[in-house]
Short mmCIF file of C-alpha atoms in Angstrom, two decimals:
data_model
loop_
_atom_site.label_atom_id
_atom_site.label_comp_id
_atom_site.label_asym_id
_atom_site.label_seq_id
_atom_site.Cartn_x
_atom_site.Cartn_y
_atom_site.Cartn_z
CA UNK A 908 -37.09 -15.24 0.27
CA UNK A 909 -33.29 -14.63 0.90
CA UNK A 910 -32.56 -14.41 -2.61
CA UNK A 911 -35.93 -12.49 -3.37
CA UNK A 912 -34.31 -9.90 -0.83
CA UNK A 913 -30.93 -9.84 -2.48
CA UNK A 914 -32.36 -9.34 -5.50
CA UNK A 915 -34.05 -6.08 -4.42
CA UNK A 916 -31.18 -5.01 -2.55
CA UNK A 917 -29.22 -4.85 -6.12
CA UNK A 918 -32.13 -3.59 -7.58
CA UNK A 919 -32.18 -1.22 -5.17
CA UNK A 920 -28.30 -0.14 -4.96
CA UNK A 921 -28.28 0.19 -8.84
CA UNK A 922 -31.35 2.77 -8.59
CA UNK A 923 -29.07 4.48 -5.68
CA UNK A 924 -25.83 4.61 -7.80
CA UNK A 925 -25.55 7.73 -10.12
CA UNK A 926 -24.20 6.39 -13.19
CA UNK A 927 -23.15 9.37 -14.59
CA UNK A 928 -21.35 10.12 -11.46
CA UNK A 929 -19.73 6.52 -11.55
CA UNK A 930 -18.56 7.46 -15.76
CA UNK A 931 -17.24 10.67 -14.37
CA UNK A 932 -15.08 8.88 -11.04
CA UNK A 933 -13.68 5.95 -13.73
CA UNK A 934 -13.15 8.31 -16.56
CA UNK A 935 -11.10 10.74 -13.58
CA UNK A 936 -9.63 7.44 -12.57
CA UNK A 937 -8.74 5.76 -15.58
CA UNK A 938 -7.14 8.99 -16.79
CA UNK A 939 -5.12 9.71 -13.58
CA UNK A 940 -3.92 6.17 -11.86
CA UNK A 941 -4.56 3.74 -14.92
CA UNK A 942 -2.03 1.73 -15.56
CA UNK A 943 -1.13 -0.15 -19.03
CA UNK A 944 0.99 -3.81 -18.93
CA UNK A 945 2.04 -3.81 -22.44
CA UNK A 946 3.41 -7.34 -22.31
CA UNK A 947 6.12 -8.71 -24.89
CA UNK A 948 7.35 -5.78 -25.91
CA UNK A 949 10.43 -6.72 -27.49
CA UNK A 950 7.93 -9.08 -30.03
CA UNK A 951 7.29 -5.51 -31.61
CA UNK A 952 11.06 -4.47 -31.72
CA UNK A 953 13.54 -5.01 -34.21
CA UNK A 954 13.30 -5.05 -38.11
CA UNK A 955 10.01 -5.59 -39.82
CA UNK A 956 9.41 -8.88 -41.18
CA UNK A 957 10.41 -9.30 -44.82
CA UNK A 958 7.64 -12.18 -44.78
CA UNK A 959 4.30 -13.66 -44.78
CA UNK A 960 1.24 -12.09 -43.86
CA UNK A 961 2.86 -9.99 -40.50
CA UNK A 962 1.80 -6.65 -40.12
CA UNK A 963 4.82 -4.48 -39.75
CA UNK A 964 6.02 -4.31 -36.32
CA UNK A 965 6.94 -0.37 -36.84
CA UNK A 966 3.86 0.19 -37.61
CA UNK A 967 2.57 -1.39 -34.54
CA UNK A 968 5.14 0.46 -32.69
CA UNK A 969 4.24 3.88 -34.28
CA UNK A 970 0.26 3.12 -33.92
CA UNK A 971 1.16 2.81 -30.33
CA UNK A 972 3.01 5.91 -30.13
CA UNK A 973 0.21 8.28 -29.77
CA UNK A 974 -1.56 6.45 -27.20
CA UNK A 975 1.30 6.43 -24.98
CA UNK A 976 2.50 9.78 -25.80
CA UNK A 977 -1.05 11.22 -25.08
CA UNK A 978 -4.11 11.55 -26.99
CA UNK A 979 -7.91 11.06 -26.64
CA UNK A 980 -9.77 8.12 -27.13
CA UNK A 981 -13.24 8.20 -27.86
CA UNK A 982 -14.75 5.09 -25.82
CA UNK A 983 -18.79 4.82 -25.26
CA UNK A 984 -18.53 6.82 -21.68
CA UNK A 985 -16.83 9.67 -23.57
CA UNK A 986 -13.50 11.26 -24.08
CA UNK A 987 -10.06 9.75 -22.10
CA UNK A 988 -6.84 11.60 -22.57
CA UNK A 989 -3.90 9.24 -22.04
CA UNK A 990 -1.66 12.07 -21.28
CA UNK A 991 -1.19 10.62 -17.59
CA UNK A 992 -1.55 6.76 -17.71
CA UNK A 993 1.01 4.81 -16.41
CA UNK A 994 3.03 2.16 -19.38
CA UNK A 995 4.74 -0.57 -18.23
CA UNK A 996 6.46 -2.54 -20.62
CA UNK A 997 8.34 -5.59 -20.46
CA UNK A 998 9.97 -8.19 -22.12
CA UNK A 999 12.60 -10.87 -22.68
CA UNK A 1000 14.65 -9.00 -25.14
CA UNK A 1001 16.36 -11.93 -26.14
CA UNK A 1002 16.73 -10.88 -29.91
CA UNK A 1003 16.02 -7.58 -30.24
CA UNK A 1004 17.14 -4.76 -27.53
CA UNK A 1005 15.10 -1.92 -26.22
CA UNK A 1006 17.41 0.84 -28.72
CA UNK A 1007 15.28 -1.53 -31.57
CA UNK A 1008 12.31 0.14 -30.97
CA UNK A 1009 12.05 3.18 -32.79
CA UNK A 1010 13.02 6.77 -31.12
CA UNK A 1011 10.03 8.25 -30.22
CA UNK A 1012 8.70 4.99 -28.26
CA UNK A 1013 12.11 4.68 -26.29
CA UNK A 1014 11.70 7.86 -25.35
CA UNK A 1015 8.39 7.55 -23.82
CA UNK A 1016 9.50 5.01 -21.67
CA UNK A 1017 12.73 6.74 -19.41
CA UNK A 1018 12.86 4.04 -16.93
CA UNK A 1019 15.17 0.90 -17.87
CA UNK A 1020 14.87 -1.86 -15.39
CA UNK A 1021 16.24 -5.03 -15.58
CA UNK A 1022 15.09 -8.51 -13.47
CA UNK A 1023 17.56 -11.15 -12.99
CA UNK A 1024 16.85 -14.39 -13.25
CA UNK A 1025 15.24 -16.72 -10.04
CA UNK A 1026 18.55 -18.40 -8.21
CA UNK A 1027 18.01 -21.80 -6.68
CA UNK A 1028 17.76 -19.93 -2.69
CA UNK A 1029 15.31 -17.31 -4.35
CA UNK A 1030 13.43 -20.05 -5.48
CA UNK A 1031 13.22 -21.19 -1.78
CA UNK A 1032 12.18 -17.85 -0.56
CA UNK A 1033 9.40 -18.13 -3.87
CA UNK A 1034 7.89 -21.39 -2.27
CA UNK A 1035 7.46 -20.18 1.32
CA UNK A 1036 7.80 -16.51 2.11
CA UNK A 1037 5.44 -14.73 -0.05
CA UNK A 1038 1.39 -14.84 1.33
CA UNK A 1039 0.37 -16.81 -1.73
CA UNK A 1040 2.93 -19.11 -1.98
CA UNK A 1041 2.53 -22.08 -3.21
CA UNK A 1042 3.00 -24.55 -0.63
CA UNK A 1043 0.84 -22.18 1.69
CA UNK A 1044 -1.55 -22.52 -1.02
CA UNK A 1045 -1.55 -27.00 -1.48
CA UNK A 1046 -1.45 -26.53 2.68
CA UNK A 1047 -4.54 -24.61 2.43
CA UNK A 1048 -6.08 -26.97 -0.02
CA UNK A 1049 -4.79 -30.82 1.48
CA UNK A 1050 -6.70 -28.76 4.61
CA UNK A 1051 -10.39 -28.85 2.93
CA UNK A 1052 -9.66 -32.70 3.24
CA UNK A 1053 -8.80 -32.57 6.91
CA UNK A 1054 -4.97 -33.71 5.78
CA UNK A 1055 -2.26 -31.30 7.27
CA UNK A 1056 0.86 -31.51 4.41
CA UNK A 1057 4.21 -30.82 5.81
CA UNK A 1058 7.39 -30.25 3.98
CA UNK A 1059 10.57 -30.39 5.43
CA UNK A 1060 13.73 -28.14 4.83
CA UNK A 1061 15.70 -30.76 2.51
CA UNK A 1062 12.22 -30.78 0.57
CA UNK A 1063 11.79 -27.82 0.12
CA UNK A 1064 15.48 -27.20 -0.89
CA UNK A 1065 15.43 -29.94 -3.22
CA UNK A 1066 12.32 -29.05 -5.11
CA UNK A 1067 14.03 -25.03 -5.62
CA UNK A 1068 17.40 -27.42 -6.73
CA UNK A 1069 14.69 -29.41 -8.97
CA UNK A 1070 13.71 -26.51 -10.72
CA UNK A 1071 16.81 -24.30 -11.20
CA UNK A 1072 18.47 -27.71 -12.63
CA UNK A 1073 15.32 -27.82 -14.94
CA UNK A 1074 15.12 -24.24 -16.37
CA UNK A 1075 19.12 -24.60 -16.76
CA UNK A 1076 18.74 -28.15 -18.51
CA UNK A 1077 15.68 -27.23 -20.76
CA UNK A 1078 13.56 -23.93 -21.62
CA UNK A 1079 14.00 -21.33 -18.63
CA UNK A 1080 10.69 -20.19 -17.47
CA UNK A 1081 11.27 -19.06 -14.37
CA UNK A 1082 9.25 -19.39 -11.00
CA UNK A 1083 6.80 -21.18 -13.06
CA UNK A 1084 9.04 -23.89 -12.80
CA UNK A 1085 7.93 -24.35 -9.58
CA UNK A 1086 4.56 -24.86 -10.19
CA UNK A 1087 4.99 -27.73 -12.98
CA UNK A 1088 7.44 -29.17 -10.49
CA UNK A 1089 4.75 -28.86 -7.18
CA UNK A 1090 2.00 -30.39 -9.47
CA UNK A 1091 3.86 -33.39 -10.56
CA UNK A 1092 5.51 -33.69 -7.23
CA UNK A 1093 2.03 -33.63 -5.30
CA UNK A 1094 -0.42 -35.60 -8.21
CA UNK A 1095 -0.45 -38.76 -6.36
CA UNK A 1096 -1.53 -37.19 -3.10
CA UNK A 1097 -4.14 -35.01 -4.77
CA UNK A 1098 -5.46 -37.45 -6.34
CA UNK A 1099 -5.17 -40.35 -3.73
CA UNK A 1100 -6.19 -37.98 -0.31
CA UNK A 1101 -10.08 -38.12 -0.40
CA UNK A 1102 -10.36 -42.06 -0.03
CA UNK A 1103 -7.75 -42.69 2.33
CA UNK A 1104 -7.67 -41.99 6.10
CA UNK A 1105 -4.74 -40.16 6.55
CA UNK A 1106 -4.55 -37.17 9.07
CA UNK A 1107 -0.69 -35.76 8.13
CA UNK A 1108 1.43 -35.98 5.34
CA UNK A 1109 5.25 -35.29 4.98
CA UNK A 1110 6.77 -34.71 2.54
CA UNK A 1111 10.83 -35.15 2.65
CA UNK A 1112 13.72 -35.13 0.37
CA UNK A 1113 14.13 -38.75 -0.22
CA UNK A 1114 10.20 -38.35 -1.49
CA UNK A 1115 10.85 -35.72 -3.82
CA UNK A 1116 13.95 -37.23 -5.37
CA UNK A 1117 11.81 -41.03 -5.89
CA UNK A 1118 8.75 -38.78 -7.41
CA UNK A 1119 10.42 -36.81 -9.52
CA UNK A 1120 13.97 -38.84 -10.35
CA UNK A 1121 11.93 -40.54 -13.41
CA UNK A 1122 11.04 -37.48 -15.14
CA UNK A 1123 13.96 -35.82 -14.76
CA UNK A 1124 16.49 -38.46 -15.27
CA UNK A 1125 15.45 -39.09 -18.78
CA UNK A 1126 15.79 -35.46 -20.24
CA UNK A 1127 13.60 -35.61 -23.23
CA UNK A 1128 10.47 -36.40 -21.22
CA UNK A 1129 11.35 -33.84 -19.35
CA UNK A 1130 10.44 -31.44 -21.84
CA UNK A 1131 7.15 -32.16 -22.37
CA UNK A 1132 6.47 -32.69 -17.88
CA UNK A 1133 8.38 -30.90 -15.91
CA UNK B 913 -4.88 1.27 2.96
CA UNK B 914 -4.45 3.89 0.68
CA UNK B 915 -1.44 4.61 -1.56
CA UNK B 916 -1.86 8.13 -0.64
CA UNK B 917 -0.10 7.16 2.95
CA UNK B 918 2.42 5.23 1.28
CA UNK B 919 5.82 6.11 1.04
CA UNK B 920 7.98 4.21 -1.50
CA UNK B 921 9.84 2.16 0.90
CA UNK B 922 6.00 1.36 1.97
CA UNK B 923 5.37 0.47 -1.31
CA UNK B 924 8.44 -1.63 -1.66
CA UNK B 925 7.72 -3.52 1.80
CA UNK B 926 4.28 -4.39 0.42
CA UNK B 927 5.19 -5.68 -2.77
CA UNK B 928 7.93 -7.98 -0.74
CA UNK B 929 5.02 -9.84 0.69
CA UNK B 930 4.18 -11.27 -2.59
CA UNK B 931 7.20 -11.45 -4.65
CA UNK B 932 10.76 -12.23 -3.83
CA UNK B 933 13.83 -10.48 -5.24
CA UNK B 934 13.97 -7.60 -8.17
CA UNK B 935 14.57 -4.77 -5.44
CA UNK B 936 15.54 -2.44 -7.96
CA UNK B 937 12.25 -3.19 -10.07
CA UNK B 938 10.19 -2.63 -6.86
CA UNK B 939 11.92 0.53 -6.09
CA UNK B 940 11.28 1.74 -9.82
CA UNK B 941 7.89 1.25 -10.35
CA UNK B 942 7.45 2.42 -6.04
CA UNK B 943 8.86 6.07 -7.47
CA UNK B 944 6.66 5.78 -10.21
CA UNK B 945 3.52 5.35 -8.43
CA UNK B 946 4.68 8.05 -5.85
CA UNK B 947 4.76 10.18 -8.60
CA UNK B 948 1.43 10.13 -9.43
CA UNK B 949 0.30 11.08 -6.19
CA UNK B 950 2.95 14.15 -6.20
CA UNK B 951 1.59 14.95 -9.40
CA UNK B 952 -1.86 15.34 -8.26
CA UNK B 953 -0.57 17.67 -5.57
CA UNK B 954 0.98 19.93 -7.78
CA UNK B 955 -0.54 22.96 -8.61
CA UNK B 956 -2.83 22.76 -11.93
CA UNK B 957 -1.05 24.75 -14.63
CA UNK B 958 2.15 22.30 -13.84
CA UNK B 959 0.09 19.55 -13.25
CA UNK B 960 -0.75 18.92 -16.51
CA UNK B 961 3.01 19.24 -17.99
CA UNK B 962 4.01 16.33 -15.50
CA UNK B 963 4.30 13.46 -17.52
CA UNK B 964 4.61 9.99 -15.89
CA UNK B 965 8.22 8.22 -16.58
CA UNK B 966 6.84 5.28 -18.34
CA UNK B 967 9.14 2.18 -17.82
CA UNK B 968 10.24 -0.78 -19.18
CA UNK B 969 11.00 -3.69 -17.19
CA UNK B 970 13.75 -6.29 -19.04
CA UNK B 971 13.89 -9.73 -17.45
CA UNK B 972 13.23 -13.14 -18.80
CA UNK B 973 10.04 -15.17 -18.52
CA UNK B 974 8.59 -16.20 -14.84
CA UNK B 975 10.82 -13.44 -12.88
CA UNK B 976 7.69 -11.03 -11.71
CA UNK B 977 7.44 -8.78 -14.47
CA UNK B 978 3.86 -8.92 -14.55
CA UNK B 979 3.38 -9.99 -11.07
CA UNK B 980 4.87 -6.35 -10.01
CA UNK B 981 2.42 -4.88 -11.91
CA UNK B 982 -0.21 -6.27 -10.87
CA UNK B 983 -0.01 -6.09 -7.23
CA UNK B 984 1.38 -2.46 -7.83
CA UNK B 985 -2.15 -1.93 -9.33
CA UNK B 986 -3.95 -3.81 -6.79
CA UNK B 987 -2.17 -1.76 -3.86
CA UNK B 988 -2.82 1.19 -5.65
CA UNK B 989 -6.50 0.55 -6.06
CA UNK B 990 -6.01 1.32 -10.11
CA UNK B 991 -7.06 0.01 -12.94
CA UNK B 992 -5.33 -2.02 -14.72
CA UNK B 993 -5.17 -3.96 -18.01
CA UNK B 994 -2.31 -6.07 -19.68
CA UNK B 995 -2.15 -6.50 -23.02
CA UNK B 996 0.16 -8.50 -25.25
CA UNK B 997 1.81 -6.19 -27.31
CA UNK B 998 2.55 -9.54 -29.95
CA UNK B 999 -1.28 -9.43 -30.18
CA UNK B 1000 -1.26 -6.84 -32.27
CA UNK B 1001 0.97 -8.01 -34.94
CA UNK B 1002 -1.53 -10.58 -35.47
CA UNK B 1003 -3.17 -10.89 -39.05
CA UNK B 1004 -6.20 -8.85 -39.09
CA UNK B 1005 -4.78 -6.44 -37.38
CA UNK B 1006 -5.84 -2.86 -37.86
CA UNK B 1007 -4.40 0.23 -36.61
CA UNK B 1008 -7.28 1.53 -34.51
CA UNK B 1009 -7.03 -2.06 -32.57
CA UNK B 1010 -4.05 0.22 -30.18
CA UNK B 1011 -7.58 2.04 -29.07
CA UNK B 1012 -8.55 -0.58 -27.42
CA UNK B 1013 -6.19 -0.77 -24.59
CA UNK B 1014 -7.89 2.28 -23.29
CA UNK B 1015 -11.50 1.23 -23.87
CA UNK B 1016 -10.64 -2.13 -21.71
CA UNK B 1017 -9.15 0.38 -19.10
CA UNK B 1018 -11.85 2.49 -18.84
CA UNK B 1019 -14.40 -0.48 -18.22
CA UNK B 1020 -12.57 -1.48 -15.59
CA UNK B 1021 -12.52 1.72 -14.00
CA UNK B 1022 -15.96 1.76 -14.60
CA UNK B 1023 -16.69 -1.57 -12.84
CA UNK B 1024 -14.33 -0.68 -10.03
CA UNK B 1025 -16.10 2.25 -9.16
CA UNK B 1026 -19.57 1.21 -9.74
CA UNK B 1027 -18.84 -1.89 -7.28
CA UNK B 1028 -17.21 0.84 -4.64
CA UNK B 1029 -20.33 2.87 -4.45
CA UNK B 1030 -22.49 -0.57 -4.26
CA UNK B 1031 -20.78 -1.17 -1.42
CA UNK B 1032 -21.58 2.79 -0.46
CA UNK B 1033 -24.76 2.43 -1.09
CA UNK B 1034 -25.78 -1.17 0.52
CA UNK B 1035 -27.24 -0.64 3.41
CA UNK B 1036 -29.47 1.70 2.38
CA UNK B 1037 -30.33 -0.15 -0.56
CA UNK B 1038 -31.24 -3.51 1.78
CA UNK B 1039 -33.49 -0.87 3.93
CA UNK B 1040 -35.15 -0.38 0.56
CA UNK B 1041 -35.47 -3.98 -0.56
CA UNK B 1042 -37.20 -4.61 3.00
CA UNK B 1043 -39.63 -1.88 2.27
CA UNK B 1044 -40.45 -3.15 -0.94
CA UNK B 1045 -40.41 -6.76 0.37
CA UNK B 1046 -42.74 -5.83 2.69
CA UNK B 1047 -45.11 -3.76 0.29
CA UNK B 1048 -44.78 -7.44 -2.04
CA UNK B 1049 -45.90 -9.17 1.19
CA UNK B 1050 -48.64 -7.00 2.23
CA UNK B 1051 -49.43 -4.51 -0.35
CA UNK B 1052 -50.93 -1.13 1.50
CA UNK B 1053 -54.33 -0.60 2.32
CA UNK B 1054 -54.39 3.19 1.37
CA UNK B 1055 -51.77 5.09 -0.80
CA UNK B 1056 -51.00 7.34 2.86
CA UNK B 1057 -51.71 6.12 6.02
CA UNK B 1058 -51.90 8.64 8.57
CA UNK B 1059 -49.27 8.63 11.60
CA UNK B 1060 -50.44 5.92 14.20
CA UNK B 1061 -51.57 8.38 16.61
CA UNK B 1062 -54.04 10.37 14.48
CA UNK B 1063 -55.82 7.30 13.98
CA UNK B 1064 -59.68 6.80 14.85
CA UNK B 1065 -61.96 4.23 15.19
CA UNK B 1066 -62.41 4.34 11.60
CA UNK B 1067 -59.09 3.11 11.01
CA UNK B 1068 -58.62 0.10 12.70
CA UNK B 1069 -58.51 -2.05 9.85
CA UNK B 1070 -55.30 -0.09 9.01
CA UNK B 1071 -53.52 -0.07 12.33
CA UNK B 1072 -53.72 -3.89 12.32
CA UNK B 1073 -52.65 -3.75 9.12
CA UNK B 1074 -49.64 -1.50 10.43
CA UNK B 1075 -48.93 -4.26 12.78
CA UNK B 1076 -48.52 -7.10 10.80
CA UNK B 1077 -46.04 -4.97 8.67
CA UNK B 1078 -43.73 -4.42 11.47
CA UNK B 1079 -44.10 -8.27 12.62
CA UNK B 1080 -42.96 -9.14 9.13
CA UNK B 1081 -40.66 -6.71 9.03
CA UNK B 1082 -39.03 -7.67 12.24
CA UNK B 1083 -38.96 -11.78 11.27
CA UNK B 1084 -37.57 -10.24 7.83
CA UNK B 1085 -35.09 -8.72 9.66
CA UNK B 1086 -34.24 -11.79 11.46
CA UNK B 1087 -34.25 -13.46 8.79
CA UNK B 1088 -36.83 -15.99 9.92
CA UNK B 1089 -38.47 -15.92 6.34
CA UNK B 1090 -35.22 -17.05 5.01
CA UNK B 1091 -36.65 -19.83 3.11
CA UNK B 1092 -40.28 -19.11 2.84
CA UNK B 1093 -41.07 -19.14 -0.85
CA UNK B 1094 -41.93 -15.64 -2.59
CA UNK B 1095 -42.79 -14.55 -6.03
CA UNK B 1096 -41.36 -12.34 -7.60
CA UNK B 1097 -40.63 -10.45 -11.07
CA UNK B 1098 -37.02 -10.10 -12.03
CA UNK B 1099 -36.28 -8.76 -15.30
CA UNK B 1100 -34.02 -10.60 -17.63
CA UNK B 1101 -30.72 -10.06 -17.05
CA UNK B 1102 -29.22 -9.67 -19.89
CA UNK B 1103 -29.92 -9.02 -24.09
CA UNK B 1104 -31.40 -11.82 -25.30
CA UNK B 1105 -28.88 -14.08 -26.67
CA UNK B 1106 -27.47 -12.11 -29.90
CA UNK B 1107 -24.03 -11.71 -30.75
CA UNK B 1108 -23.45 -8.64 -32.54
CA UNK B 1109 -20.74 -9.32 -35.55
CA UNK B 1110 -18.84 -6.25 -36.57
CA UNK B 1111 -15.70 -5.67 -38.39
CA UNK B 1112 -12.49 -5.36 -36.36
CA UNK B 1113 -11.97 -1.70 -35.77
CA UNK B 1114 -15.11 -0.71 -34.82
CA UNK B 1115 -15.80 -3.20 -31.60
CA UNK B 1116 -17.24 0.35 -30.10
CA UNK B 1117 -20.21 0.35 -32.59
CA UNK B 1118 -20.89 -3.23 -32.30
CA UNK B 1119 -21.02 -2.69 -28.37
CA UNK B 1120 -23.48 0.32 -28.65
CA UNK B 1121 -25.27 -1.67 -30.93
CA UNK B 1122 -25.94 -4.22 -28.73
CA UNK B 1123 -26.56 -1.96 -25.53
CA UNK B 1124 -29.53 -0.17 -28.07
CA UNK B 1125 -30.81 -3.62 -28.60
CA UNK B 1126 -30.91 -4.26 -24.79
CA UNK B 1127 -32.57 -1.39 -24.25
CA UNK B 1128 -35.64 -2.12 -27.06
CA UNK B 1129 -36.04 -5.09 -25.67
CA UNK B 1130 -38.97 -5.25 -22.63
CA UNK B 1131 -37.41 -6.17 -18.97
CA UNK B 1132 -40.13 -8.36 -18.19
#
């Protein structure tokens, strides 16, 4: 009967909804406050490939141009200019440098901005400050099983020391460092919590040093764990 | 809260709760999406010669590129959609593929909205789904009953009919009938398993393909 009910009540909301208001509202929206994450950017910069099947990245580039410059796409709820949508770009640029892209596109995009890499005490803040961090988040999950997880200071400080050592030492992928270090660091206690009777767990330096001092002592198996 | 309240620095503070570090990033994109909201202020002729300053944040892997933008997005109550410009160098590839971006931006404006008037609309739509639950349970004598009062002798059959509608409707209400069993007819949700196959570069004619299918076949 409850689900009979909510079943009408969706019925009954999609009979109340004016589509063609709704089209009109996105379209409005989309056109106004949309916002575009063109990721990897700098994959699209630089010379064309001389090689293999690749399409040419200038073209890509220039096929782009027009959509972020402003024109109208013709989508199934009808024209959307793209005059006013927000682009955000980003990349690396490890190879290639933002003046690779060609003119025009640099030009559509005014605002330079560059990140710095994650330091070891930013990776501290990472862990605990934000709302979803990720010890708030095991916390919240070790709770389901009625287990309260504590970390101390040193812990916590050694795990941001962990990872900066780790993106120095191998491939540097930033905060997600953290979470390849957390998992590994935590496995046993995910794994192990649901059978055993334990109210409170700590977890201290000396711990993450002995769980993790394996991994990262040998360098090459690093690579493929941490 | 609504971006139109927020200042930059407001914007700033609430991306802070989620990422650390990259002030000047924050502050960047903050301007950016103040911007919009000065632009929509502006008077219409100059409105539409305001162009936003597009931007390009440049930072190695797993600093909060993305992350910015999404909770910029998320604060701003905009749609959003990231795309991997790489994709598009992909073999296969054909020019009108760019297109796309905006399509995928435009359903999710679409299914933003739609589920912000749901939410509009719900109680009044779960005063409706009672009614009808109710006309399910105890289908009407007569098309019209008359008002309570105007009713005769004649009519008693539907004034205790009347009653037993409201007692329903009140242990509906409670939710009493909760998990009492009930019939009913729910049309099938969604096309009939078929995958529409088209050609790269026209995904929009395969999709209205499939919606005219939808739409032959019978809701049962």
């Amino acid at each position: 009967m409850a689900e009979a009910l909510k079943i009408f009540t969706q019925q009954e909301a999609q009979k109340l909804i004016d589509m063609e208001e709704v089209i009109r509202t996105a379209v409005a929206r989309a056109q106004n406050s949309g916002i575009v994450f063109l990721d990897e950017i700098d994959k699209i910069a630089g010379a064309s490939s001389k090689h293999g099947p690749d399409v040419s990245r200038e073209g890509v580039q220039r096929d782009l141009l027009p959509v972020v410059e402003g024109t109208s796409v013709v989508t199934k709820y009808g024209m959307v200019k793209t005059d006013h949508i927000l682009f955000v770009a980003s990349g690396a640029f490890h190879v290639s440098k933002p003046s690779d892209l060609i003119p025009e596109l640099q030009g559509r995009f005014p605002i330079r901005v560059e990140l710095n890499s994650l330091s070891e005490q930013e990776f501290i803040q990472i862990l605990t400050e934000p709302k979803n961090a990720l010890i708030v988040q095991y916390k919240a999950m070790l709770e389901t099983e009625g287990v309260e997880l504590k970390f101390t200071d040193d812990a916590i400080a050694e795990i941001a020391r962990t990872a900066a050592m780790v993106n120095a030492r191998s491939e540097n992928i930033g905060a997600r460092r953290l979470h390849t270090i957390m998992s590994n660091l935590l496995e046993e206690i995910l794994f192990e919590v649901p059978e055993s009777d334990v109210k409170s767990l700590t977890v201290d330096k000396k711990k993450v040093q002995e769980t993790l001092a394996s991994v990262i002592e040998d360098e090459d198996l690093s690579r493929y764990i941490l | 809260m609504k971006i139109d309240q927020l200042t930059p620095r407001q914007i700033v503070n609430a991306l802070d709760k989620y990422i650390i570090g990259q002030d000047k990033a924050k502050k960047m994109v903050a301007i950016a999406l103040r911007n919009r909201w000065r632009r929509q202020q502006v008077k219409e002729d100059l409105r539409e010669e305001i162009i936003p300053n597009n931007i390009i944040l440049i930072g190695p892997t797993g600093v909060g590129k993305t992350e910015i933008s999404r909770r910029l997005a998320k604060l701003s109550n905009a749609p959003f959609v990231k795309v991997e410009a790489s994709k598009f160098t992909e073999v296969g590839y054909v020019g009108r593929d760019v297109e796309s971006i905006i399509r995928d931006l435009l359903e999710i404006s679409v299914q933003m909205v739609r589920e912000e008037k749901t939410i509009a609309v719900e109680g009044k739509a779960h005063d409706h789904a009672i009614e009808r639950m109710l006309d399910t349970l105890l289908p009407p004598i007569t098309a019209k009953p008359k008002p309570v009062g105007e009713m005769g002798e004649e009519d008693k059959l539907e004034l205790s009919h009347q009653r037993t509608r409201e007692k329903l409707r009140a242990q509906l209400l409670e939710g009493k009938l909760d998990d009492r069993p009930v019939e009913i007819d729910v049309p099938a949700d969604s096309t009939p398993m078929m995958q529409i196959f088209s050609p790269m570069g026209i995904e929009e004619m395969g999709l209205n393909i499939q919606e005219m299918f939808g739409g032959m076949m019978p809701k049962k």
